[in-house]
Amino acid sequence: MYFMYVDESGDPGRYNGSNTPHFILSGLIVPEAEWAAGLARMLAFREGVKQATGLPKKVEFHSSELVRPHKLEAYKQIHKSARVRLLKDFVELMPTFFPNARILSVCLDKQQLIAETNYQETAWRLLLRGFDTFLQAQNKLGLVVSDDTNETALRLLYRSMRKEPQPITAILEDVVCRQSIHSYYVQAVDAIAFCLYQQEYPKGSTRKFDLHQLFKTLDAMLLKTAAPADPQGVIRA
């Protein structure tokens, strides 16, 4: 079976100049047989970070905080250039952390969608459908683990999709929600979603660090069959 860890970047609110113009969901699809090895590699990476910077392994690896810390005081003890380097190292090493994993992403351009769109539901519907299609092609089953979000809405959406004329059939159970601080895998997909957002909506303050180029380093992991018309396989709407 496969696990798909999910996190978002941007917000699901209507774009009005203050909310973000994009809403992104990324899923890191990990084969069951490689789960333990992937975790061990991330633990070894975090041990190296601890030795180099003093950052404890229990401190959440949160991409936006690494770039601009607001909540995590431990990051403020590390120079910004060093924090950005940690983020780059983490992302660039992912193909070796998870050699047979795949990345499935959905990117909604709110400016191209009607104002009444439920962006979160639309993105999740596309992501779940994409994962189910992948699983059926592999003749495997899967489980979805998400960063803490609207669990009730996801449960209702998942159950409704199981009853549609073309139901999802390969995803087991409701979406499992976890706090990212307790899951290195959720922290990994947080970085993936962050990098895709930087590519789609680069900011001057981060462009100088080339963060808008970082998603391209994950090219070998991208599930390009999910959206053949897109060079990165990103499902767009």
CSV table of C-alpha atoms in Angstrom, one decimal:
chain,number,residue,atom,x,y,z
A,1,MET,CA,0.0,0.0,0.0
A,2,TYR,CA,0.9,3.7,-0.2
A,3,PHE,CA,0.7,6.6,2.3
A,4,MET,CA,0.0,10.0,1.0
A,5,TYR,CA,1.0,12.9,3.3
A,6,VAL,CA,-0.7,16.2,2.5
A,7,ASP,CA,-0.2,19.8,3.3
A,8,GLU,CA,-1.3,23.1,1.8
A,9,SER,CA,0.3,26.5,1.0
A,10,GLY,CA,-1.6,29.7,0.5
A,11,ASP,CA,-5.1,30.1,2.0
A,12,PRO,CA,-8.5,28.9,0.8
A,13,GLY,CA,-10.1,32.3,1.2
A,14,ARG,CA,-11.4,34.3,-1.8
A,15,TYR,CA,-8.7,36.4,-3.4
A,16,ASN,CA,-9.3,40.0,-2.6
A,17,GLY,CA,-5.9,41.5,-2.4
A,18,SER,CA,-5.1,40.4,1.1
A,19,ASN,CA,-5.7,36.6,0.8
A,20,THR,CA,-3.3,34.7,-1.5
A,21,PRO,CA,-4.0,34.4,-5.2
A,22,HIS,CA,-3.2,30.7,-5.3
A,23,PHE,CA,-4.2,27.7,-3.1
A,24,ILE,CA,-1.9,24.7,-3.3
A,25,LEU,CA,-2.2,21.1,-2.0
A,26,SER,CA,0.8,18.8,-2.3
A,27,GLY,CA,0.8,15.1,-1.5
A,28,LEU,CA,3.9,13.0,-0.8
A,29,ILE,CA,3.1,9.4,-1.9
A,30,VAL,CA,5.3,7.0,0.0
A,31,PRO,CA,5.4,3.2,-0.5
A,32,GLU,CA,4.7,1.2,2.6
A,33,ALA,CA,7.9,-0.8,2.2
A,34,GLU,CA,10.0,2.4,2.2
A,35,TRP,CA,8.3,4.2,5.1
A,36,ALA,CA,10.7,3.2,7.8
A,37,ALA,CA,13.8,3.9,5.7
A,38,GLY,CA,12.5,7.3,4.7
A,39,LEU,CA,11.9,8.2,8.4
A,40,ALA,CA,15.4,7.0,9.3
A,41,ARG,CA,17.0,9.2,6.7
A,42,MET,CA,15.0,12.3,7.9
A,43,LEU,CA,16.1,11.5,11.5
A,44,ALA,CA,19.7,11.3,10.4
A,45,PHE,CA,19.3,14.7,8.5
A,46,ARG,CA,17.8,16.3,11.6
A,47,GLU,CA,20.7,14.9,13.8
A,48,GLY,CA,23.1,16.6,11.4
A,49,VAL,CA,21.2,19.8,11.7
A,50,LYS,CA,21.3,19.6,15.4
A,51,GLN,CA,25.1,19.1,15.4
A,52,ALA,CA,25.6,22.0,13.0
A,53,THR,CA,23.2,24.5,14.4
A,54,GLY,CA,22.0,23.3,17.8
A,55,LEU,CA,18.4,23.1,16.6
A,56,PRO,CA,16.7,20.3,18.5
A,57,LYS,CA,15.1,17.5,16.5
A,58,LYS,CA,11.8,18.0,18.3
A,59,VAL,CA,11.5,21.6,16.9
A,60,GLU,CA,9.2,21.5,13.9
A,61,PHE,CA,10.8,21.9,10.5
A,62,HIS,CA,8.4,24.6,9.1
A,63,SER,CA,9.4,26.1,5.8
A,64,SER,CA,7.8,29.6,6.1
A,65,GLU,CA,9.2,29.9,9.6
A,66,LEU,CA,12.7,28.9,8.4
A,67,VAL,CA,12.5,31.8,5.9
A,68,ARG,CA,10.9,34.3,8.3
A,69,PRO,CA,10.4,33.1,11.9
A,70,HIS,CA,7.4,34.4,13.8
A,71,LYS,CA,6.4,31.6,16.2
A,72,LEU,CA,9.4,29.4,16.6
A,73,GLU,CA,12.0,31.2,18.8
A,74,ALA,CA,14.6,28.5,18.2
A,75,TYR,CA,14.9,29.7,14.6
A,76,LYS,CA,15.8,33.2,15.6
A,77,GLN,CA,19.1,32.0,17.0
A,78,ILE,CA,20.2,30.9,13.5
A,79,HIS,CA,21.2,33.4,10.8
A,80,LYS,CA,18.8,33.7,7.9
A,81,SER,CA,21.2,32.6,5.3
A,82,ALA,CA,21.8,29.4,7.3
A,83,ARG,CA,18.1,28.8,7.8
A,84,VAL,CA,17.5,29.1,4.0
A,85,ARG,CA,20.4,26.7,3.4
A,86,LEU,CA,18.7,24.2,5.7
A,87,LEU,CA,15.5,24.4,3.8
A,88,LYS,CA,17.4,24.0,0.5
A,89,ASP,CA,19.3,21.0,1.8
A,90,PHE,CA,16.1,19.4,3.1
A,91,VAL,CA,14.3,19.7,-0.2
A,92,GLU,CA,17.3,18.8,-2.4
A,93,LEU,CA,17.9,15.6,-0.4
A,94,MET,CA,14.3,14.4,-0.7
A,95,PRO,CA,14.9,12.3,-3.8
A,96,THR,CA,17.5,10.4,-1.8
A,97,PHE,CA,15.2,10.3,1.3
A,98,PHE,CA,12.3,8.8,-0.7
A,99,PRO,CA,13.8,7.2,-3.8
A,100,ASN,CA,10.5,5.6,-5.0
A,101,ALA,CA,8.1,8.2,-3.6
A,102,ARG,CA,6.0,10.5,-5.9
A,103,ILE,CA,4.6,14.0,-5.5
A,104,LEU,CA,1.1,14.9,-6.5
A,105,SER,CA,0.1,18.5,-6.4
A,106,VAL,CA,-3.0,20.7,-7.1
A,107,CYS,CA,-2.7,24.4,-7.8
A,108,LEU,CA,-5.7,26.6,-8.0
A,109,ASP,CA,-5.5,30.1,-9.5
A,110,LYS,CA,-8.3,31.8,-7.6
A,111,GLN,CA,-8.3,34.7,-10.1
A,112,GLN,CA,-9.4,32.3,-12.8
A,113,LEU,CA,-12.2,30.6,-10.8
A,114,ILE,CA,-15.6,31.9,-9.9
A,115,ALA,CA,-15.9,33.8,-6.6
A,116,GLU,CA,-18.2,31.2,-5.1
A,117,THR,CA,-15.7,28.4,-5.5
A,118,ASN,CA,-15.0,26.4,-2.3
A,119,TYR,CA,-11.2,26.3,-3.0
A,120,GLN,CA,-10.4,23.9,-0.3
A,121,GLU,CA,-13.0,21.4,-1.4
A,122,THR,CA,-12.1,21.8,-5.0
A,123,ALA,CA,-8.4,21.2,-4.4
A,124,TRP,CA,-9.0,18.2,-2.1
A,125,ARG,CA,-11.4,16.6,-4.6
A,126,LEU,CA,-8.8,16.8,-7.4
A,127,LEU,CA,-6.1,15.5,-5.1
A,128,LEU,CA,-8.1,12.5,-3.8
A,129,ARG,CA,-9.2,11.7,-7.3
A,130,GLY,CA,-5.6,11.9,-8.5
A,131,PHE,CA,-4.4,9.6,-5.7
A,132,ASP,CA,-7.1,7.1,-6.3
A,133,THR,CA,-6.2,7.0,-10.0
A,134,PHE,CA,-2.6,6.4,-9.1
A,135,LEU,CA,-3.5,3.6,-6.7
A,136,GLN,CA,-5.8,1.8,-9.1
A,137,ALA,CA,-3.0,1.9,-11.8
A,138,GLN,CA,-0.7,0.3,-9.3
A,139,ASN,CA,-3.4,-2.1,-8.1
A,140,LYS,CA,-2.6,-1.0,-4.6
A,141,LEU,CA,-4.5,0.6,-1.6
A,142,GLY,CA,-3.7,3.8,0.1
A,143,LEU,CA,-4.2,6.0,3.2
A,144,VAL,CA,-4.2,9.8,3.3
A,145,VAL,CA,-2.5,11.6,6.3
A,146,SER,CA,-3.0,15.4,6.3
A,147,ASP,CA,-1.7,18.3,8.4
A,148,ASP,CA,-4.4,19.4,10.8
A,149,THR,CA,-7.2,21.0,8.8
A,150,ASN,CA,-11.0,20.9,8.6
A,151,GLU,CA,-11.3,17.2,9.4
A,152,THR,CA,-15.1,17.2,9.4
A,153,ALA,CA,-15.3,18.8,5.9
A,154,LEU,CA,-12.7,16.3,4.6
A,155,ARG,CA,-14.6,13.3,6.1
A,156,LEU,CA,-17.8,14.4,4.4
A,157,LEU,CA,-16.1,15.0,1.1
A,158,TYR,CA,-14.3,11.6,1.2
A,159,ARG,CA,-17.5,9.7,2.0
A,160,SER,CA,-19.4,11.5,-0.7
A,161,MET,CA,-16.8,10.6,-3.3
A,162,ARG,CA,-17.1,7.0,-2.4
A,163,LYS,CA,-20.8,7.1,-3.5
A,164,GLU,CA,-20.4,9.0,-6.7
A,165,PRO,CA,-21.1,7.4,-10.1
A,166,GLN,CA,-17.3,6.9,-10.5
A,167,PRO,CA,-16.4,6.4,-6.9
A,168,ILE,CA,-13.0,6.4,-5.4
A,169,THR,CA,-12.3,2.9,-4.3
A,170,ALA,CA,-8.6,2.4,-3.5
A,171,ILE,CA,-8.3,4.9,-0.6
A,172,LEU,CA,-8.8,3.3,2.8
A,173,GLU,CA,-10.5,5.1,5.7
A,174,ASP,CA,-11.3,8.8,6.2
A,175,VAL,CA,-8.4,11.3,5.9
A,176,VAL,CA,-6.3,11.1,9.0
A,177,CYS,CA,-5.3,14.5,10.4
A,178,ARG,CA,-2.1,15.0,12.4
A,179,GLN,CA,-0.3,18.0,13.9
A,180,SER,CA,2.7,18.6,11.8
A,181,ILE,CA,5.0,18.9,14.9
A,182,HIS,CA,4.4,15.2,15.4
A,183,SER,CA,5.2,14.0,11.9
A,184,TYR,CA,8.4,14.4,10.0
A,185,TYR,CA,6.6,13.3,6.9
A,186,VAL,CA,4.0,16.1,7.2
A,187,GLN,CA,6.9,18.5,7.7
A,188,ALA,CA,8.5,17.2,4.4
A,189,VAL,CA,5.3,17.8,2.4
A,190,ASP,CA,5.0,21.2,4.0
A,191,ALA,CA,8.3,22.0,2.4
A,192,ILE,CA,7.1,20.6,-1.0
A,193,ALA,CA,4.0,22.7,-1.0
A,194,PHE,CA,5.9,25.8,0.1
A,195,CYS,CA,8.4,25.4,-2.8
A,196,LEU,CA,5.6,25.0,-5.3
A,197,TYR,CA,4.0,28.1,-4.0
A,198,GLN,CA,7.3,30.0,-4.3
A,199,GLN,CA,7.5,28.9,-7.9
A,200,GLU,CA,3.9,29.9,-8.7
A,201,TYR,CA,3.9,33.2,-6.8
A,202,PRO,CA,7.6,34.3,-6.2
A,203,LYS,CA,8.2,37.3,-3.9
A,204,GLY,CA,11.0,39.7,-4.1
A,205,SER,CA,12.1,38.9,-0.5
A,206,THR,CA,12.6,35.2,-1.3
A,207,ARG,CA,13.5,35.4,-5.0
A,208,LYS,CA,17.0,36.6,-4.1
A,209,PHE,CA,17.5,33.2,-2.4
A,210,ASP,CA,16.3,31.4,-5.6
A,211,LEU,CA,13.5,29.7,-3.6
A,212,HIS,CA,11.3,29.9,-6.7
A,213,GLN,CA,13.7,27.5,-8.4
A,214,LEU,CA,13.7,24.9,-5.6
A,215,PHE,CA,10.6,22.9,-6.7
A,216,LYS,CA,12.4,22.0,-9.9
A,217,THR,CA,14.9,20.0,-7.9
A,218,LEU,CA,12.1,17.5,-7.1
A,219,ASP,CA,11.5,16.8,-10.8
A,220,ALA,CA,12.4,13.1,-10.6
A,221,MET,CA,9.7,12.6,-7.9
A,222,LEU,CA,6.8,14.4,-9.7
A,223,LEU,CA,3.8,12.3,-10.7
A,224,LYS,CA,3.6,13.7,-14.2
A,225,THR,CA,0.9,11.3,-15.4
A,226,ALA,CA,-1.5,13.1,-13.0
A,227,ALA,CA,-1.7,16.1,-15.5
A,228,PRO,CA,0.1,15.2,-18.7
A,229,ALA,CA,-0.5,18.6,-20.2
A,230,ASP,CA,1.5,20.2,-17.4
A,231,PRO,CA,5.3,19.8,-17.6
A,232,GLN,CA,5.5,19.1,-13.9
A,233,GLY,CA,2.3,17.1,-13.7
A,234,VAL,CA,0.6,19.7,-11.5
A,235,ILE,CA,-3.2,19.5,-11.6
A,236,ARG,CA,-4.4,23.1,-12.3
A,237,ALA,CA,-7.7,24.8,-12.1
